[in-house]
Amino acid sequence: MSPKIAAAPISWGVCEVPGWGHVLDAKTVLGEMASLGVQATELGPPEYLPTDPAELRELLGGYGLSMVGGFLAVPLHTGDQSTVDEAERAAKLLAATGAEVLVLAAATGLDGYDDRPKLTDAEWATLVETAARIRDIAAAQGLRTVLHPHVGTHVENADEVDRFLADSDLELCLDTGHLLIGGTDPVELARKYADRIGHMHLKDVRADVAERVQRGELAYAKAVGEGIYVPLGDGDVDIAGIVAFLRESGYDGWWVLEQDTALQVGDAEAAGRPVRDTERSLQYLGKQFD
């Protein structure tokens, strides 16, 4: 069976963080995905793509793309109804476009991913409860919900992943880059929780830059600008090992290519990087399935 490989707008610098960088228009991004032979995408930030289901289906269809799912970073620990409402809107849109998965992250509520206030035990309990409420809402729309350990969120490192998986029945989105930057070996985590992995975000990372982020010497957004993410096979994540292990374990979900990128207006070299890097990642990943 051929692997299910998708792309994501973040590889083209399209991010939900204010001031992240130059945001390419959707037609450019989807067109470049299609030019690489990619057949599916994730949704991208809220309102980047059309929020009307019929309009979104028409736009995707024009490029021969289907919708896999969408990343949603919301403050789960506050218990605010607005968080659940936002997740319900996202789930309905995803379901209407034939998507399969809602990728949930435990946002701090602050802009960006550079500060991470510590949660109380009560806030943690609310986080787990809110994730379960969103899981049920998404399930009613025919979607699976996975929790995405992510730099600068309340589930980032190995201890937090362990705690969440002990307290919740949600599956994981295994993001190889964010885990490594958060100080976790993604291969070890994959082996430990092979039966809890419901979605894959594939990134490769320069360990030297990741260590500066871990030591607090470099903010995450600046690390992205300094090239912390590289095409698959060019960094320090054992992508080949992860793919081989998960294939042996029976993982049959999506493999989503993501290299977080920030673009600047007028930088012609950078503007062409998303296509070049994604193409190289596609070639590398394809070899793992030969």
XYZ file of N, CA and C in Angstrom, residues 39-209:
513
model
N -0.908 15.303 -2.649
C -2.329 15.097 -2.903
C -3.230 15.512 -1.750
N -2.634 15.943 -0.630
C -3.446 16.314 0.529
C -2.716 17.349 1.363
N -3.482 18.112 2.140
C -2.918 19.150 2.983
C -3.649 19.205 4.311
N -2.999 19.806 5.300
C -3.707 20.195 6.510
C -4.256 21.605 6.308
N -5.102 22.035 7.243
C -5.896 23.237 7.043
C -5.101 24.534 7.145
N -4.127 24.568 8.048
C -3.431 25.830 8.278
C -4.131 26.658 9.339
N -3.665 27.887 9.586
C -4.218 28.716 10.659
C -5.685 29.070 10.422
N -6.386 29.439 11.486
C -7.788 29.841 11.336
C -7.954 30.944 10.296
N -8.890 30.732 9.373
C -9.285 31.701 8.353
C -8.240 31.927 7.267
N -7.166 31.124 7.243
C -6.232 31.237 6.128
C -6.894 30.716 4.861
N -7.514 29.563 4.968
C -8.313 29.017 3.869
C -9.784 29.379 4.112
N -10.614 29.321 3.079
C -12.015 29.709 3.235
C -12.711 28.942 4.358
N -13.588 29.641 5.087
C -14.334 29.007 6.168
C -15.690 28.491 5.701
N -16.076 28.815 4.465
C -17.280 28.254 3.887
C -16.928 26.890 3.286
N -17.566 25.812 3.757
C -17.171 24.467 3.298
C -17.215 24.291 1.786
N -18.257 24.806 1.140
C -18.367 24.635 -0.316
C -17.241 25.373 -1.027
N -16.936 26.576 -0.570
C -15.843 27.352 -1.174
C -14.508 26.665 -0.967
N -14.311 26.106 0.232
C -13.053 25.422 0.525
C -12.908 24.158 -0.314
N -13.979 23.388 -0.433
C -13.917 22.179 -1.264
C -13.607 22.531 -2.714
N -14.209 23.601 -3.208
C -13.955 24.013 -4.593
C -12.496 24.438 -4.771
N -11.977 25.196 -3.814
C -10.592 25.649 -3.897
C -9.637 24.461 -3.897
N -9.815 23.542 -2.961
C -8.936 22.370 -2.893
C -9.050 21.520 -4.153
N -10.280 21.335 -4.610
C -10.497 20.513 -5.800
C -9.804 21.063 -7.024
N -9.687 22.392 -7.094
C -9.015 23.009 -8.227
C -7.545 22.650 -8.313
N -6.974 22.213 -7.193
C -5.560 21.816 -7.169
C -5.398 20.316 -6.960
N -6.505 19.583 -7.004
C -6.435 18.144 -6.833
C -6.038 17.721 -5.435
N -6.351 18.549 -4.440
C -5.954 18.278 -3.064
C -7.148 17.866 -2.215
N -6.903 16.978 -1.272
C -7.897 16.648 -0.264
C -7.438 17.211 1.079
N -8.337 17.211 2.052
C -8.030 17.743 3.378
C -7.802 16.600 4.355
N -6.675 16.648 5.055
C -6.323 15.609 6.025
C -6.892 15.931 7.399
N -6.663 17.161 7.845
C -7.048 17.570 9.182
C -6.558 18.981 9.429
N -6.555 19.377 10.678
C -6.121 20.738 10.976
C -5.541 20.845 12.369
N -4.551 21.731 12.504
C -3.892 22.012 13.779
C -4.643 23.125 14.487
N -4.958 22.916 15.757
C -5.684 23.914 16.542
C -5.010 24.048 17.897
N -4.379 25.193 18.123
C -3.738 25.475 19.410
C -4.655 26.393 20.209
N -5.214 25.870 21.286
C -6.161 26.626 22.110
C -5.831 26.392 23.586
N -6.157 27.354 24.458
C -5.871 27.195 25.894
C -6.844 26.232 26.562
N -6.437 24.994 26.677
C -7.302 23.958 27.238
C -7.438 24.068 28.750
N -6.484 24.729 29.403
C -6.427 24.741 30.871
C -7.361 25.748 31.521
N -7.970 26.640 30.739
C -8.799 27.697 31.333
C -10.233 27.254 31.560
N -10.688 26.297 30.783
C -12.067 25.863 30.894
C -13.065 26.790 30.241
N -12.582 27.772 29.471
C -13.474 28.739 28.840
C -14.318 28.070 27.757
N -15.590 28.423 27.717
C -16.471 27.869 26.692
C -16.026 28.289 25.306
N -15.393 29.457 25.210
C -14.949 29.947 23.901
C -13.944 28.986 23.260
N -13.149 28.301 24.070
C -12.199 27.323 23.544
C -12.928 26.158 22.893
N -13.946 25.666 23.567
C -14.730 24.552 23.038
C -15.487 24.980 21.784
N -16.020 26.199 21.822
C -16.751 26.708 20.656
C -15.840 26.810 19.439
N -14.609 27.293 19.658
C -13.652 27.408 18.552
C -13.310 26.036 17.988
N -13.149 25.077 18.858
C -12.845 23.722 18.405
C -14.022 23.126 17.634
N -15.235 23.433 18.067
C -16.403 22.908 17.361
C -16.511 23.488 15.958
N -16.223 24.788 15.819
C -16.244 25.400 14.484
C -15.203 24.748 13.583
N -14.008 24.534 14.125
C -12.945 23.909 13.337
C -13.333 22.488 12.946
N -13.923 21.744 13.878
C -14.294 20.357 13.593
C -15.358 20.282 12.506
N -16.315 21.179 12.555
C -17.374 21.166 11.543
C -16.818 21.476 10.157
N -15.903 22.450 10.083
C -15.306 22.785 8.794
C -14.482 21.616 8.267
N -13.675 21.015 9.137
C -12.848 19.888 8.710
C -13.712 18.731 8.236
N -14.742 18.423 8.991
C -15.608 17.307 8.616
C -16.284 17.553 7.274
N -16.668 18.799 7.035
C -17.362 19.137 5.789
C -16.457 19.010 4.576
N -15.148 18.980 4.788
C -14.210 18.839 3.670
C -13.628 17.430 3.590
N -14.161 16.507 4.386
C -13.710 15.124 4.314
C -12.459 14.817 5.107
N -12.071 15.713 6.024
C -10.875 15.488 6.829
C -11.097 14.360 7.828
N -9.997 13.898 8.414
C -10.047 12.758 9.318
C -9.697 13.102 10.758
N -8.897 14.152 10.976
C -8.297 14.325 12.295
C -8.230 15.793 12.702
N -8.498 16.045 13.985
C -8.301 17.350 14.608
C -7.042 17.250 15.455
N -6.059 18.082 15.150
C -4.760 18.046 15.825
C -4.744 19.152 16.867
N -4.829 18.767 18.119
C -5.042 19.703 19.220
C -3.741 19.956 19.971
N -3.478 21.227 20.295
C -2.321 21.576 21.122
C -2.785 22.415 22.300
N -2.103 22.228 23.435
C -2.491 22.881 24.690
C -1.821 24.247 24.805
N -2.356 25.226 24.096
C -1.761 26.562 24.057
C -1.759 27.210 25.440
N -0.809 28.113 25.641
C -0.728 28.834 26.916
C -1.732 29.974 26.999
N -2.200 30.450 25.852
C -3.038 31.638 25.816
C -2.248 32.897 25.533
N -0.916 32.787 25.515
C -0.040 33.906 25.166
C 0.258 33.853 23.679
N 0.647 34.984 23.105
C 1.057 34.999 21.707
C 2.384 34.267 21.548
N 2.447 33.431 20.541
C 3.710 32.760 20.237
C 3.979 31.571 21.137
N 5.210 31.058 21.018
C 5.585 29.829 21.718
C 6.882 30.004 22.510
N 7.090 31.201 23.046
C 8.349 31.470 23.739
C 8.234 31.448 25.259
N 7.038 31.628 25.806
C 6.838 31.632 27.258
C 5.848 30.539 27.639
N 6.099 29.913 28.797
C 5.293 28.768 29.211
C 5.047 28.814 30.717
N 4.018 29.521 31.171
C 3.725 29.552 32.610
C 3.400 28.158 33.134
N 3.768 27.905 34.367
C 3.519 26.593 34.975
C 2.046 26.474 35.367
N 1.471 25.315 35.139
C 0.077 25.069 35.494
C -0.041 24.532 36.911
N -1.154 24.871 37.565
C -1.501 24.220 38.822
C -2.104 22.855 38.513
N -2.234 22.026 39.543
C -2.858 20.717 39.340
C -4.302 20.882 38.875
N -4.987 21.893 39.388
C -6.376 22.129 38.979
C -6.444 22.531 37.508
N -5.511 23.371 37.078
C -5.493 23.768 35.666
C -5.170 22.577 34.772
N -4.277 21.713 35.230
C -3.969 20.516 34.448
C -5.208 19.631 34.306
N -5.942 19.463 35.392
C -7.157 18.653 35.337
C -8.163 19.248 34.358
N -8.254 20.571 34.341
C -9.146 21.236 33.393
C -8.668 21.019 31.960
N -7.366 21.060 31.753
C -6.791 20.798 30.428
C -7.229 19.428 29.920
N -7.092 18.426 30.748
C -7.452 17.060 30.349
C -8.952 16.969 30.081
N -9.748 17.587 30.951
C -11.206 17.548 30.784
C -11.636 18.258 29.507
N -11.043 19.410 29.228
C -11.406 20.158 28.023
C -11.016 19.386 26.766
N -9.854 18.744 26.796
C -9.448 17.914 25.653
C -10.466 16.806 25.409
N -10.984 16.224 26.480
C -11.988 15.168 26.326
C -13.292 15.724 25.757
N -13.687 16.918 26.185
C -14.896 17.534 25.637
C -14.739 17.775 24.135
N -13.571 18.270 23.750
C -13.318 18.527 22.329
C -13.277 17.215 21.557
N -12.678 16.189 22.145
C -12.661 14.874 21.501
C -14.079 14.409 21.175
N -14.995 14.576 22.113
C -16.374 14.129 21.910
C -17.079 14.955 20.837
N -16.831 16.256 20.840
C -17.427 17.129 19.826
C -16.913 16.759 18.441
N -15.615 16.530 18.334
C -15.034 16.158 17.046
C -15.537 14.786 16.601
N -15.672 13.849 17.545
C -16.151 12.510 17.207
C -17.566 12.564 16.642
N -18.365 13.492 17.153
C -19.725 13.646 16.634
C -19.722 14.098 15.182
N -18.609 14.706 14.753
C -18.448 15.131 13.365
C -17.695 14.091 12.531
N -17.377 12.955 13.152
C -16.666 11.897 12.440
C -15.159 12.049 12.433
N -14.617 12.885 13.322
C -13.177 13.135 13.366
C -12.528 12.481 14.585
N -11.293 12.058 14.419
C -10.457 11.671 15.550
C -9.744 12.913 16.071
N -9.489 12.951 17.379
C -8.715 14.041 17.969
C -7.410 13.476 18.512
N -6.305 14.134 18.179
C -4.990 13.745 18.689
C -4.375 14.947 19.395
N -3.580 14.686 20.405
C -2.898 15.749 21.149
C -1.481 15.909 20.611
N -1.122 17.130 20.293
C 0.163 17.446 19.665
C 1.110 18.060 20.697
N 2.083 17.293 21.223
C 3.125 17.918 22.035
C 3.863 18.948 21.190
N 3.979 20.167 21.711
C 4.439 21.289 20.885
C 5.272 22.224 21.739
N 6.372 22.706 21.190
C 7.199 23.684 21.885
C 6.344 24.871 22.329
N 6.533 25.303 23.572
C 5.845 26.490 24.066
C 4.389 26.275 24.413
N 3.959 25.010 24.555
C 2.609 24.708 25.022
C 2.726 23.951 26.349
N 1.579 23.623 26.920
C 1.592 22.965 28.227
C 1.811 21.466 28.152
N 1.928 20.917 26.952
C 2.396 19.538 26.775
C 3.536 19.602 25.777
N 4.744 19.648 26.306
C 5.930 19.851 25.469
C 6.962 18.751 25.656
N 7.297 18.437 26.921
C 8.401 17.513 27.170
C 7.909 16.120 27.540
N 8.844 15.212 27.757
C 8.504 13.800 27.975
C 7.640 13.605 29.209
N 7.959 14.304 30.307
C 7.175 14.157 31.527
C 5.732 14.578 31.303
N 5.545 15.658 30.552
C 4.183 16.132 30.285
C 3.430 15.192 29.348
N 4.142 14.634 28.377
C 3.511 13.641 27.498
C 3.091 12.426 28.323
N 3.980 11.931 29.184
C 3.647 10.791 30.041
C 2.417 11.098 30.892
N 2.404 12.278 31.494
C 1.292 12.644 32.370
C -0.014 12.732 31.586
N 0.043 13.345 30.410
C -1.182 13.475 29.622
C -1.711 12.115 29.205
N -0.849 11.254 28.715
C -1.298 9.948 28.244
C -1.807 9.072 29.394
N -1.307 9.311 30.610
C -1.822 8.588 31.772
C -3.207 9.092 32.172
N -3.453 10.384 31.947
C -4.702 10.999 32.394
C -5.781 11.032 31.323
N -5.408 10.809 30.075
C -6.334 10.964 28.953
C -6.269 9.730 28.053
N -7.359 9.505 27.302
C -7.342 8.398 26.337
C -7.105 8.885 24.913
N -6.780 10.175 24.729
C -6.476 10.675 23.395
C -5.200 10.039 22.866
N -5.136 9.912 21.542
C -3.908 9.492 20.894
C -2.999 10.704 20.695
N -1.767 10.439 20.275
C -0.771 11.483 20.043
C -0.622 11.806 18.571
N -0.346 13.067 18.295
C 0.299 13.431 17.046
C 1.784 13.456 17.344
N 2.513 12.529 16.766
C 3.955 12.456 16.996
C 4.639 13.432 16.046
N 5.074 14.562 16.588
C 5.788 15.564 15.801
C 7.267 15.424 16.122
N 8.009 14.890 15.173
C 9.403 14.542 15.435
C 10.267 15.751 15.772
N 9.943 16.917 15.211
C 10.739 18.105 15.462
C 10.453 18.733 16.805
N 9.184 18.946 17.107
C 8.829 19.580 18.375
C 9.254 18.732 19.569
N 9.173 17.418 19.423
C 9.618 16.553 20.515
C 11.106 16.712 20.766
N 11.906 16.699 19.697
C 13.354 16.830 19.879
C 13.700 18.186 20.483
N 13.058 19.237 20.010
C 13.334 20.564 20.551
C 12.923 20.646 22.015
N 11.865 19.926 22.378
C 11.426 19.894 23.769
C 12.242 18.982 24.657
N 13.283 18.358 24.095
C 14.176 17.528 24.891
C 13.822 16.064 24.918
N 12.945 15.613 24.027
C 12.504 14.223 23.998
C 12.993 13.533 22.738
N 13.534 12.339 22.881
C 13.933 11.545 21.721
C 12.670 10.979 21.084
N 12.323 11.411 19.872
C 11.076 10.939 19.273
C 11.061 9.445 18.977
N 12.232 8.847 18.748
C 12.279 7.403 18.516
C 11.911 6.660 19.797
N 12.469 7.079 20.922
C 12.145 6.448 22.201
C 10.665 6.607 22.524
N 10.121 7.799 22.260
C 8.708 8.022 22.546
C 7.831 7.150 21.647
N 8.216 7.042 20.374
C 7.453 6.194 19.454
C 7.447 4.747 19.933
N 8.588 4.260 20.398
C 8.652 2.884 20.882
C 7.842 2.699 22.164
N 7.848 3.706 23.007
C 7.137 3.617 24.280
C 5.628 3.635 24.098
N 5.169 4.431 23.113
C 3.729 4.638 22.943
C 3.276 4.295 21.528
N 3.805 3.226 20.973
C 3.466 2.873 19.590
C 1.971 2.722 19.383
N 1.263 2.237 20.414
C -0.173 2.001 20.267
C -1.010 3.251 20.516
N -0.343 4.379 20.806
C -1.075 5.627 21.065
C -0.802 6.689 19.993
N -0.113 6.324 18.940
C 0.220 7.296 17.901
C -0.868 7.265 16.831
N -1.577 8.383 16.711
C -2.682 8.448 15.771
C -2.448 9.341 14.573
N -1.324 10.067 14.555
C -1.058 11.001 13.458
C 0.424 11.342 13.503
N 0.995 11.674 12.335
C 2.425 11.962 12.253
C 2.686 13.301 11.596
N 3.503 14.130 12.258
C 4.092 15.319 11.652
C 5.590 15.074 11.560
N 6.099 15.008 10.356
C 7.508 14.706 10.137
C 8.315 15.983 9.929
N 9.273 16.189 10.821
C 10.216 17.307 10.727
C 11.615 16.775 11.002
N 12.607 17.449 10.442
C 13.982 17.193 10.833
C 14.546 18.479 11.413
N 15.471 18.336 12.350
C 15.906 19.457 13.183
C 17.415 19.439 13.343
N 18.001 20.622 13.382
C 19.411 20.765 13.733
C 19.528 20.739 15.255
N 20.197 19.725 15.787
C 20.287 19.568 17.235
C 21.043 20.715 17.898
N 22.027 21.298 17.200
C 22.796 22.383 17.812
C 21.916 23.602 18.083
N 21.010 23.893 17.166
C 20.098 25.022 17.379
C 19.041 24.662 18.423
